[in-house]
Amino acid sequence: MSLTNRQLRLQSRPKGLLAPGDLELVESPVPELKDGQALAQVKYLSIDPTMRVWMAADSYLPAVAIGEVMRAGGFAEVVESHHPGYKKGDRVTGLTGLQEYVIIDSSAKHFLQKVPKIPFVSDTVFLGVLGMNGLTAFFGMEIAAPKKGETLVVSAAAGATGSIAGQIGKIHGCRVVGIAGTDEKCAWITKDLGFDAAINYKHPDWKEKLVAAAPNGVDIDFENVGGEIMQEVLSRMNLHGRVVVCGFISGYTKEAPNMVSLGTVIVKRLRIQGFLILDYAARFMEAATQLGQWKMFGKLKDRETIVEGLEKVPDAINMLFTGGNTGKLIVKL
Ligand SMILES: NC(=O)c1ccc[n+]([C@@H]2O[C@H](COP(=O)([O-])OP(=O)(O)OC[C@H]3O[C@@H](n4cnc5c(N)ncnc54)[C@H](OP(=O)(O)O)[C@@H]3O)[C@@H](O)[C@H]2O)c1
């Protein structure tokens, strides 16, 4: 049976938010499988801020070329296989791309991981709390080396990564303060997730509220945003505090991101460390096992924002930069 693949290909490098036409929807027949290949149907796409980085320029991965299927994480199920390592029904996560079908082979380019079917657990957890975001929060918090009683501040705290990082801070006995962009998000992270305080950075008095929420200063900054928010948190850091630089989302859509002044790093003898989750691939299973246990015992709660349809992906990507998502943002195909 011949199948049609619908794909979103990069047509132009966005300026600011994505504009219509930056990603073009293209239909083409799925090619016949060769020996050593398997065909997987993509069920869910992971919508991540780094996609905007991949559209713009070379960074830790090469920029997506114009005309190429846009790189993206996803969850897929094998529908046909001529590959000894995959059989029909196998479920995988990895870089599926923004498309309905992906051909997988033995190359490492898709970073594929097989994932199990867990009763009563949705497949989408493998993109969020047990996927890249949970793993990022896990290893970022490992770098932070939290101690009981310390104060942790998390920015983009109601997002996929921040919401898990903050809960890991609570597991370690920290006082956890989240920064997020709506009162609803602030209510979710305090009432449901157990953060000690939440600051809506869109309120004019948010800086005073941050001071009040961290009366003993800040020992750990789990930084997802950068710019003015990072600057304000840095100004509250305690001696020998740790700054874990996970991301700078406030700059991804800007030509000239807001710079942060680092004078306080010397005065407060801070340790700043950036990290990339891809460097931790050898330890994913270890971390996912721990995250799974925490989730099973109710210590980690997660939420998803699900958008339906491949053609909605450009709007969904923009939601990350306008705060339209709470928890993990996923497009269901
Ligand atoms: N280092 C790594 O390996 C790695 C891996 C995964 C993710 N990350 C980084 O982690 C961060 C979070 O990613 P995620 O996938 O979990 O996304 P997310 O937090 O689920 O979504 C992004 C959120 O960022 C907030 N935001 C957007 N623009 C902002 C701005 N200008 N100022 C303040 N907040 C803003 C929005 O929430 P509000 O409503 O609160 O504004 C939005 O919902 C990103 O910086 C990402 O690049 C890094």
mmCIF file of C-alpha atoms and ligand atoms in Angstrom:
data_model
loop_
_atom_site.group_PDB
_atom_site.id
_atom_site.type_symbol
_atom_site.label_atom_id
_atom_site.label_comp_id
_atom_site.label_asym_id
_atom_site.label_seq_id
_atom_site.Cartn_x
_atom_site.Cartn_y
_atom_site.Cartn_z
ATOM 1 C CA MET A 1 0.000 0.000 0.000
ATOM 2 C CA SER A 2 1.451 3.386 -0.936
ATOM 3 C CA LEU A 3 1.489 5.944 1.861
ATOM 4 C CA THR A 4 1.739 9.712 1.705
ATOM 5 C CA ASN A 5 4.030 11.550 4.085
ATOM 6 C CA ARG A 6 3.151 15.078 5.187
ATOM 7 C CA GLN A 7 6.192 17.038 6.280
ATOM 8 C CA LEU A 8 6.995 20.521 7.476
ATOM 9 C CA ARG A 9 10.110 21.770 5.707
ATOM 10 C CA LEU A 10 12.066 24.879 6.673
ATOM 11 C CA GLN A 11 11.516 27.502 3.970
ATOM 12 C CA SER A 12 12.997 30.606 5.585
ATOM 13 C CA ARG A 13 14.822 31.479 8.769
ATOM 14 C CA PRO A 14 12.362 33.255 11.081
ATOM 15 C CA LYS A 15 12.836 36.778 12.293
ATOM 16 C CA GLY A 16 11.306 36.966 15.753
ATOM 17 C CA LEU A 17 8.331 34.639 16.078
ATOM 18 C CA LEU A 18 7.608 32.204 13.231
ATOM 19 C CA ALA A 19 5.701 33.804 10.359
ATOM 20 C CA PRO A 20 3.434 32.021 7.871
ATOM 21 C CA GLY A 21 5.630 30.341 5.278
ATOM 22 C CA ASP A 22 8.721 29.846 7.469
ATOM 23 C CA LEU A 23 7.660 26.199 7.593
ATOM 24 C CA GLU A 24 6.032 24.775 4.462
ATOM 25 C CA LEU A 25 3.711 21.762 4.486
ATOM 26 C CA VAL A 26 4.797 19.341 1.765
ATOM 27 C CA GLU A 27 3.277 15.991 0.738
ATOM 28 C CA SER A 28 5.318 13.218 -0.837
ATOM 29 C CA PRO A 29 5.031 9.432 -1.176
ATOM 30 C CA VAL A 30 6.733 7.326 1.501
ATOM 31 C CA PRO A 31 9.580 5.538 -0.335
ATOM 32 C CA GLU A 32 9.782 1.709 -0.465
ATOM 33 C CA LEU A 33 11.781 0.411 2.491
ATOM 34 C CA LYS A 34 15.242 -0.995 1.813
ATOM 35 C CA ASP A 35 16.887 -3.748 3.832
ATOM 36 C CA GLY A 36 18.042 -2.347 7.156
ATOM 37 C CA GLN A 37 15.237 0.228 7.317
ATOM 38 C CA ALA A 38 12.022 0.445 9.313
ATOM 39 C CA LEU A 39 9.065 2.785 8.893
ATOM 40 C CA ALA A 40 7.579 4.441 11.964
ATOM 41 C CA GLN A 41 4.411 6.516 12.176
ATOM 42 C CA VAL A 42 4.858 9.629 14.266
ATOM 43 C CA LYS A 43 2.100 9.961 16.876
ATOM 44 C CA TYR A 44 3.271 12.941 18.921
ATOM 45 C CA LEU A 45 5.720 15.775 18.329
ATOM 46 C CA SER A 46 7.667 17.426 21.106
ATOM 47 C CA ILE A 47 7.609 21.211 20.734
ATOM 48 C CA ASP A 48 10.797 22.660 22.180
ATOM 49 C CA PRO A 49 12.339 26.163 22.358
ATOM 50 C CA THR A 50 15.552 24.810 20.855
ATOM 51 C CA MET A 51 13.708 24.288 17.550
ATOM 52 C CA ARG A 52 13.773 28.055 17.113
ATOM 53 C CA VAL A 53 17.540 27.958 17.701
ATOM 54 C CA TRP A 54 17.947 25.165 15.118
ATOM 55 C CA MET A 55 16.052 27.303 12.578
ATOM 56 C CA ALA A 56 18.341 30.285 13.046
ATOM 57 C CA ALA A 57 22.009 29.298 12.939
ATOM 58 C CA ASP A 58 24.579 26.633 13.742
ATOM 59 C CA SER A 59 24.820 26.030 17.482
ATOM 60 C CA TYR A 60 25.420 22.743 19.333
ATOM 61 C CA LEU A 61 23.827 21.053 16.287
ATOM 62 C CA PRO A 62 24.036 22.398 12.737
ATOM 63 C CA ALA A 63 21.190 24.683 11.695
ATOM 64 C CA VAL A 64 18.441 22.927 9.757
ATOM 65 C CA ALA A 65 19.111 23.561 6.066
ATOM 66 C CA ILE A 66 16.565 25.452 3.988
ATOM 67 C CA GLY A 67 14.300 22.897 2.309
ATOM 68 C CA GLU A 68 15.065 20.194 4.892
ATOM 69 C CA VAL A 69 12.406 18.527 7.081
ATOM 70 C CA MET A 70 12.425 20.533 10.295
ATOM 71 C CA ARG A 71 14.250 18.751 13.111
ATOM 72 C CA ALA A 72 12.050 17.874 16.104
ATOM 73 C CA GLY A 73 11.678 15.273 18.801
ATOM 74 C CA GLY A 74 8.771 12.882 18.612
ATOM 75 C CA PHE A 75 7.160 9.619 19.650
ATOM 76 C CA ALA A 76 6.578 7.075 16.873
ATOM 77 C CA GLU A 77 5.393 3.497 16.390
ATOM 78 C CA VAL A 78 6.987 1.094 13.913
ATOM 79 C CA VAL A 79 4.456 0.093 11.227
ATOM 80 C CA GLU A 80 6.747 -1.949 8.946
ATOM 81 C CA SER A 81 10.264 -3.244 9.362
ATOM 82 C CA HIS A 82 13.099 -4.614 7.272
ATOM 83 C CA HIS A 83 15.480 -3.827 10.119
ATOM 84 C CA PRO A 84 16.686 -6.597 12.454
ATOM 85 C CA GLY A 85 16.542 -4.272 15.472
ATOM 86 C CA TYR A 86 12.912 -3.152 15.086
ATOM 87 C CA LYS A 87 9.616 -4.983 14.727
ATOM 88 C CA LYS A 88 6.106 -3.789 13.972
ATOM 89 C CA GLY A 89 4.598 -2.254 17.095
ATOM 90 C CA ASP A 90 7.916 -1.125 18.608
ATOM 91 C CA ARG A 91 7.648 2.340 20.087
ATOM 92 C CA VAL A 92 10.463 4.849 19.889
ATOM 93 C CA THR A 93 11.317 8.396 20.829
ATOM 94 C CA GLY A 94 13.994 10.540 19.232
ATOM 95 C CA LEU A 95 14.470 13.077 16.475
ATOM 96 C CA THR A 96 11.595 12.052 14.233
ATOM 97 C CA GLY A 97 11.345 15.444 12.499
ATOM 98 C CA LEU A 98 8.152 17.371 11.794
ATOM 99 C CA GLN A 99 6.508 14.689 9.657
ATOM 100 C CA GLU A 100 3.966 11.898 9.814
ATOM 101 C CA TYR A 101 6.327 9.049 8.918
ATOM 102 C CA VAL A 102 10.020 8.601 9.600
ATOM 103 C CA ILE A 103 12.334 6.029 8.057
ATOM 104 C CA ILE A 104 14.749 4.704 10.637
ATOM 105 C CA ASP A 105 17.983 2.854 9.969
ATOM 106 C CA SER A 106 21.118 2.026 11.928
ATOM 107 C CA SER A 107 22.599 5.528 11.825
ATOM 108 C CA ALA A 108 22.646 7.469 15.075
ATOM 109 C CA LYS A 109 21.140 10.607 13.497
ATOM 110 C CA HIS A 110 17.695 10.125 15.065
ATOM 111 C CA PHE A 111 19.014 9.526 18.633
ATOM 112 C CA LEU A 112 16.331 6.821 18.910
ATOM 113 C CA GLN A 113 15.410 5.080 22.148
ATOM 114 C CA LYS A 114 12.882 2.240 22.348
ATOM 115 C CA VAL A 115 10.300 2.855 25.049
ATOM 116 C CA PRO A 116 7.973 0.394 26.816
ATOM 117 C CA LYS A 117 4.180 0.463 27.042
ATOM 118 C CA ILE A 118 3.399 1.256 30.668
ATOM 119 C CA PRO A 119 -0.156 0.444 31.816
ATOM 120 C CA PHE A 120 -2.206 3.524 32.794
ATOM 121 C CA VAL A 121 0.586 5.880 31.677
ATOM 122 C CA SER A 122 0.191 8.017 28.571
ATOM 123 C CA ASP A 123 2.775 7.663 25.796
ATOM 124 C CA THR A 124 3.424 11.401 25.943
ATOM 125 C CA VAL A 125 5.327 11.065 29.244
ATOM 126 C CA PHE A 126 8.270 9.885 27.117
ATOM 127 C CA LEU A 127 8.460 13.370 25.612
ATOM 128 C CA GLY A 128 8.006 15.245 28.889
ATOM 129 C CA VAL A 129 8.549 14.098 32.444
ATOM 130 C CA LEU A 130 10.266 10.826 31.436
ATOM 131 C CA GLY A 131 11.710 12.375 28.273
ATOM 132 C CA MET A 132 14.034 15.211 27.394
ATOM 133 C CA ASN A 133 12.518 17.734 29.818
ATOM 134 C CA GLY A 134 12.493 15.448 32.858
ATOM 135 C CA LEU A 135 16.047 14.369 32.054
ATOM 136 C CA THR A 136 17.138 17.981 31.622
ATOM 137 C CA ALA A 137 15.635 18.926 34.975
ATOM 138 C CA PHE A 138 17.244 15.860 36.591
ATOM 139 C CA PHE A 139 20.791 16.506 35.361
ATOM 140 C CA GLY A 140 20.489 20.266 35.815
ATOM 141 C CA MET A 141 19.535 19.703 39.432
ATOM 142 C CA GLU A 142 22.408 17.245 39.809
ATOM 143 C CA ILE A 143 24.767 20.068 38.741
ATOM 144 C CA ALA A 144 23.027 22.361 41.242
ATOM 145 C CA ALA A 145 23.855 19.919 44.082
ATOM 146 C CA PRO A 146 20.963 21.119 46.270
ATOM 147 C CA LYS A 147 21.170 20.867 50.033
ATOM 148 C CA LYS A 148 18.272 20.724 52.479
ATOM 149 C CA GLY A 149 17.111 24.182 53.505
ATOM 150 C CA GLU A 150 18.677 26.009 50.552
ATOM 151 C CA THR A 151 16.623 28.370 48.400
ATOM 152 C CA LEU A 152 16.194 27.445 44.750
ATOM 153 C CA VAL A 153 14.727 29.839 42.187
ATOM 154 C CA VAL A 154 13.451 28.390 38.901
ATOM 155 C CA SER A 155 12.485 30.560 35.921
ATOM 156 C CA ALA A 156 9.939 29.423 33.294
ATOM 157 C CA ALA A 157 8.771 27.473 36.329
ATOM 158 C CA ALA A 158 5.422 26.316 34.930
ATOM 159 C CA GLY A 159 7.019 24.956 31.769
ATOM 160 C CA ALA A 160 8.041 21.400 30.967
ATOM 161 C CA THR A 161 11.555 21.608 32.400
ATOM 162 C CA GLY A 162 11.095 24.205 35.129
ATOM 163 C CA SER A 163 8.089 22.483 36.692
ATOM 164 C CA ILE A 164 10.109 19.272 37.130
ATOM 165 C CA ALA A 165 13.292 21.041 38.280
ATOM 166 C CA GLY A 166 11.333 22.809 41.026
ATOM 167 C CA GLN A 167 9.749 19.566 42.222
ATOM 168 C CA ILE A 168 13.167 17.892 42.324
ATOM 169 C CA GLY A 169 14.265 20.822 44.491
ATOM 170 C CA LYS A 170 11.378 20.048 46.871
ATOM 171 C CA ILE A 171 12.404 16.366 46.953
ATOM 172 C CA HIS A 172 15.848 17.552 48.117
ATOM 173 C CA GLY A 173 14.300 19.717 50.855
ATOM 174 C CA CYS A 174 14.859 23.139 49.281
ATOM 175 C CA ARG A 175 12.694 26.202 49.589
ATOM 176 C CA VAL A 176 11.541 26.552 45.981
ATOM 177 C CA VAL A 177 10.468 29.797 44.348
ATOM 178 C CA GLY A 178 9.124 29.694 40.794
ATOM 179 C CA ILE A 179 8.896 32.572 38.312
ATOM 180 C CA ALA A 180 6.138 32.312 35.699
ATOM 181 C CA GLY A 181 4.051 34.530 33.430
ATOM 182 C CA THR A 182 0.438 34.153 34.649
ATOM 183 C CA ASP A 183 -1.393 33.941 37.976
ATOM 184 C CA GLU A 184 -2.864 30.582 36.877
ATOM 185 C CA LYS A 185 0.602 29.158 36.327
ATOM 186 C CA CYS A 186 1.705 30.521 39.705
ATOM 187 C CA ALA A 187 -1.314 28.887 41.363
ATOM 188 C CA TRP A 188 -0.551 25.548 39.661
ATOM 189 C CA ILE A 189 3.066 25.384 40.797
ATOM 190 C CA THR A 190 2.298 26.362 44.386
ATOM 191 C CA LYS A 191 -1.023 24.577 44.988
ATOM 192 C CA ASP A 192 -0.483 21.421 42.909
ATOM 193 C CA LEU A 193 3.282 21.053 42.664
ATOM 194 C CA GLY A 194 4.225 22.233 46.148
ATOM 195 C CA PHE A 195 6.512 25.172 45.288
ATOM 196 C CA ASP A 196 6.825 27.433 48.346
ATOM 197 C CA ALA A 197 6.227 30.632 46.397
ATOM 198 C CA ALA A 198 5.581 31.794 42.853
ATOM 199 C CA ILE A 199 6.177 35.174 41.283
ATOM 200 C CA ASN A 200 4.295 36.415 38.221
ATOM 201 C CA TYR A 201 7.006 38.421 36.435
ATOM 202 C CA LYS A 202 4.361 40.349 34.501
ATOM 203 C CA HIS A 203 3.174 42.089 37.695
ATOM 204 C CA PRO A 204 4.894 45.466 38.165
ATOM 205 C CA ASP A 205 6.047 44.642 41.706
ATOM 206 C CA TRP A 206 7.541 41.251 40.851
ATOM 207 C CA LYS A 207 11.068 42.208 41.922
ATOM 208 C CA GLU A 208 9.914 43.167 45.432
ATOM 209 C CA LYS A 209 7.915 39.943 45.565
ATOM 210 C CA LEU A 210 11.013 37.964 44.630
ATOM 211 C CA VAL A 211 12.930 39.569 47.501
ATOM 212 C CA ALA A 212 10.088 38.730 49.893
ATOM 213 C CA ALA A 213 9.835 35.137 48.613
ATOM 214 C CA ALA A 214 13.535 34.486 49.203
ATOM 215 C CA PRO A 215 14.157 36.194 52.559
ATOM 216 C CA ASN A 216 17.431 34.297 53.079
ATOM 217 C CA GLY A 217 18.706 35.026 49.572
ATOM 218 C CA VAL A 218 19.093 32.529 46.726
ATOM 219 C CA ASP A 219 21.474 29.567 46.778
ATOM 220 C CA ILE A 220 20.578 28.042 43.401
ATOM 221 C CA ASP A 221 19.327 29.645 40.204
ATOM 222 C CA PHE A 222 17.917 27.111 37.714
ATOM 223 C CA GLU A 223 17.993 29.473 34.764
ATOM 224 C CA ASN A 224 15.673 28.907 31.827
ATOM 225 C CA VAL A 225 15.048 32.484 30.706
ATOM 226 C CA GLY A 226 18.074 34.826 30.925
ATOM 227 C CA GLY A 227 17.843 38.604 30.481
ATOM 228 C CA GLU A 228 16.182 40.746 33.111
ATOM 229 C CA ILE A 229 14.844 37.787 35.098
ATOM 230 C CA MET A 230 18.277 36.212 35.405
ATOM 231 C CA GLN A 231 19.800 39.570 36.318
ATOM 232 C CA GLU A 232 17.327 40.006 39.149
ATOM 233 C CA VAL A 233 17.880 36.502 40.519
ATOM 234 C CA LEU A 234 21.666 36.947 40.321
ATOM 235 C CA SER A 235 21.383 40.093 42.428
ATOM 236 C CA ARG A 236 19.821 37.993 45.214
ATOM 237 C CA MET A 237 22.400 35.172 45.157
ATOM 238 C CA ASN A 238 24.160 34.111 48.350
ATOM 239 C CA LEU A 239 27.883 33.579 48.733
ATOM 240 C CA HIS A 240 29.022 30.447 46.835
ATOM 241 C CA GLY A 241 25.646 30.087 45.113
ATOM 242 C CA ARG A 242 25.242 27.959 41.990
ATOM 243 C CA VAL A 243 23.736 29.107 38.698
ATOM 244 C CA VAL A 244 22.701 26.273 36.415
ATOM 245 C CA VAL A 245 22.251 27.671 32.928
ATOM 246 C CA CYS A 246 19.704 25.462 31.222
ATOM 247 C CA GLY A 247 18.397 27.953 28.670
ATOM 248 C CA PHE A 248 17.933 31.606 27.715
ATOM 249 C CA ILE A 249 14.473 31.512 26.141
ATOM 250 C CA SER A 250 13.994 35.290 26.375
ATOM 251 C CA GLY A 251 16.723 35.679 23.745
ATOM 252 C CA TYR A 252 15.861 33.009 21.188
ATOM 253 C CA THR A 253 13.550 35.194 19.105
ATOM 254 C CA LYS A 254 15.676 38.341 19.363
ATOM 255 C CA GLU A 255 18.484 39.563 17.134
ATOM 256 C CA ALA A 256 20.208 41.110 20.157
ATOM 257 C CA PRO A 257 19.297 39.300 23.395
ATOM 258 C CA ASN A 258 19.446 41.240 26.674
ATOM 259 C CA MET A 259 22.876 40.847 28.169
ATOM 260 C CA VAL A 260 23.391 39.966 31.816
ATOM 261 C CA SER A 261 25.998 41.750 33.895
ATOM 262 C CA LEU A 262 28.169 39.265 35.761
ATOM 263 C CA GLY A 263 29.820 41.481 38.413
ATOM 264 C CA THR A 264 27.994 39.651 41.175
ATOM 265 C CA VAL A 265 29.660 36.377 40.126
ATOM 266 C CA ILE A 266 32.946 37.653 41.532
ATOM 267 C CA VAL A 267 31.546 39.388 44.568
ATOM 268 C CA LYS A 268 29.460 36.363 45.584
ATOM 269 C CA ARG A 269 31.977 33.737 44.301
ATOM 270 C CA LEU A 270 29.235 32.054 42.256
ATOM 271 C CA ARG A 271 29.661 28.903 40.202
ATOM 272 C CA ILE A 272 27.924 29.164 36.823
ATOM 273 C CA GLN A 273 27.570 26.046 34.708
ATOM 274 C CA GLY A 274 25.789 25.545 31.443
ATOM 275 C CA PHE A 275 24.925 22.062 30.241
ATOM 276 C CA LEU A 276 23.407 20.205 27.303
ATOM 277 C CA ILE A 277 21.221 17.213 27.879
ATOM 278 C CA LEU A 278 22.696 15.368 24.875
ATOM 279 C CA ASP A 279 25.961 15.000 26.836
ATOM 280 C CA TYR A 280 24.187 12.781 29.370
ATOM 281 C CA ALA A 281 22.862 10.137 26.942
ATOM 282 C CA ALA A 282 24.781 7.309 28.633
ATOM 283 C CA ARG A 283 22.902 7.995 31.876
ATOM 284 C CA PHE A 284 19.371 8.495 30.484
ATOM 285 C CA MET A 285 18.140 5.101 31.706
ATOM 286 C CA GLU A 286 19.404 5.712 35.237
ATOM 287 C CA ALA A 287 17.721 9.125 35.372
ATOM 288 C CA ALA A 288 14.471 7.964 33.731
ATOM 289 C CA THR A 289 14.214 5.154 36.290
ATOM 290 C CA GLN A 290 14.500 7.652 39.146
ATOM 291 C CA LEU A 291 12.051 10.077 37.507
ATOM 292 C CA GLY A 292 9.610 7.192 36.937
ATOM 293 C CA GLN A 293 9.783 6.176 40.599
ATOM 294 C CA TRP A 294 9.191 9.731 41.754
ATOM 295 C CA LYS A 295 6.236 9.994 39.376
ATOM 296 C CA MET A 296 4.800 6.651 40.522
ATOM 297 C CA PHE A 297 4.992 7.715 44.186
ATOM 298 C CA GLY A 298 3.331 11.064 43.447
ATOM 299 C CA LYS A 299 6.454 13.144 44.091
ATOM 300 C CA LEU A 300 6.494 14.443 40.531
ATOM 301 C CA LYS A 301 3.355 15.774 38.881
ATOM 302 C CA ASP A 302 3.199 16.882 35.300
ATOM 303 C CA ARG A 303 0.840 18.635 32.955
ATOM 304 C CA GLU A 304 0.660 18.744 29.186
ATOM 305 C CA THR A 305 -0.647 21.249 26.691
ATOM 306 C CA ILE A 306 -1.725 19.295 23.606
ATOM 307 C CA VAL A 307 -2.316 20.895 20.219
ATOM 308 C CA GLU A 308 -3.729 18.771 17.375
ATOM 309 C CA GLY A 309 -2.493 18.604 13.792
ATOM 310 C CA LEU A 310 0.806 18.970 11.932
ATOM 311 C CA GLU A 311 -0.359 22.258 10.365
ATOM 312 C CA LYS A 312 -0.649 23.753 13.884
ATOM 313 C CA VAL A 313 3.049 23.246 14.650
ATOM 314 C CA PRO A 314 4.167 26.817 13.727
ATOM 315 C CA ASP A 315 1.553 28.299 16.086
ATOM 316 C CA ALA A 316 2.553 25.790 18.740
ATOM 317 C CA ILE A 317 6.238 26.759 18.489
ATOM 318 C CA ASN A 318 5.237 30.399 18.943
ATOM 319 C CA MET A 319 3.246 29.477 22.064
ATOM 320 C CA LEU A 320 6.540 28.691 23.812
ATOM 321 C CA PHE A 321 7.629 32.304 23.382
ATOM 322 C CA THR A 322 4.295 33.869 24.293
ATOM 323 C CA GLY A 323 3.689 31.636 27.304
ATOM 324 C CA GLY A 324 0.745 29.746 25.797
ATOM 325 C CA ASN A 325 1.752 26.408 27.283
ATOM 326 C CA THR A 326 1.616 25.044 30.803
ATOM 327 C CA GLY A 327 3.865 22.032 31.295
ATOM 328 C CA LYS A 328 4.928 20.001 28.270
ATOM 329 C CA LEU A 329 3.830 21.278 24.868
ATOM 330 C CA ILE A 330 2.989 18.489 22.429
ATOM 331 C CA VAL A 331 1.443 18.296 18.993
ATOM 332 C CA LYS A 332 -0.699 15.205 18.445
ATOM 333 C CA LEU A 333 -0.788 13.884 14.897
HETATM 334 N N1 LIG B 1 20.234 22.675 28.237
HETATM 335 C C1 LIG B 1 19.471 21.736 27.694
HETATM 336 O O1 LIG B 1 19.918 20.663 27.312
HETATM 337 C C2 LIG B 1 17.998 22.022 27.571
HETATM 338 C C3 LIG B 1 17.080 20.996 27.277
HETATM 339 C C4 LIG B 1 15.716 21.318 27.231
HETATM 340 C C5 LIG B 1 15.299 22.632 27.451
HETATM 341 N N2 LIG B 1 16.231 23.581 27.703
HETATM 342 C C6 LIG B 1 15.846 24.978 27.960
HETATM 343 O O2 LIG B 1 14.945 24.996 29.040
HETATM 344 C C7 LIG B 1 14.094 26.142 28.930
HETATM 345 C C8 LIG B 1 12.650 25.664 29.057
HETATM 346 O O3 LIG B 1 12.359 24.815 27.960
HETATM 347 P P1 LIG B 1 11.031 23.934 27.943
HETATM 348 O O4 LIG B 1 11.131 23.013 26.783
HETATM 349 O O5 LIG B 1 10.796 23.362 29.286
HETATM 350 O O6 LIG B 1 9.925 25.016 27.593
HETATM 351 P P2 LIG B 1 8.707 25.472 28.520
HETATM 352 O O7 LIG B 1 9.292 26.004 29.792
HETATM 353 O O8 LIG B 1 7.706 24.389 28.595
HETATM 354 O O9 LIG B 1 8.083 26.648 27.661
HETATM 355 C C9 LIG B 1 8.719 27.872 27.585
HETATM 356 C C10 LIG B 1 8.163 28.857 28.628
HETATM 357 O O10 LIG B 1 9.097 29.912 28.775
HETATM 358 C C11 LIG B 1 8.431 31.059 29.220
HETATM 359 N N3 LIG B 1 8.953 32.215 28.480
HETATM 360 C C12 LIG B 1 9.001 32.377 27.138
HETATM 361 N N4 LIG B 1 9.549 33.565 26.814
HETATM 362 C C13 LIG B 1 9.835 34.175 28.003
HETATM 363 C C14 LIG B 1 10.406 35.437 28.348
HETATM 364 N N5 LIG B 1 10.795 36.319 27.401
HETATM 365 N N6 LIG B 1 10.545 35.736 29.659
HETATM 366 C C15 LIG B 1 10.145 34.857 30.616
HETATM 367 N N7 LIG B 1 9.621 33.646 30.355
HETATM 368 C C16 LIG B 1 9.455 33.317 29.055
HETATM 369 C C17 LIG B 1 6.939 30.865 28.917
HETATM 370 O O11 LIG B 1 6.234 30.761 30.140
HETATM 371 P P3 LIG B 1 5.708 32.061 30.957
HETATM 372 O O12 LIG B 1 4.220 32.103 30.779
HETATM 373 O O13 LIG B 1 6.118 31.742 32.336
HETATM 374 O O14 LIG B 1 6.378 33.261 30.366
HETATM 375 C C18 LIG B 1 6.879 29.526 28.203
HETATM 376 O O15 LIG B 1 5.748 28.770 28.536
HETATM 377 C C19 LIG B 1 14.412 26.774 27.588
HETATM 378 O O16 LIG B 1 15.320 27.842 27.791
HETATM 379 C C20 LIG B 1 15.097 25.667 26.827
HETATM 380 O O17 LIG B 1 15.956 26.132 25.824
HETATM 381 C C21 LIG B 1 17.557 23.310 27.759
#
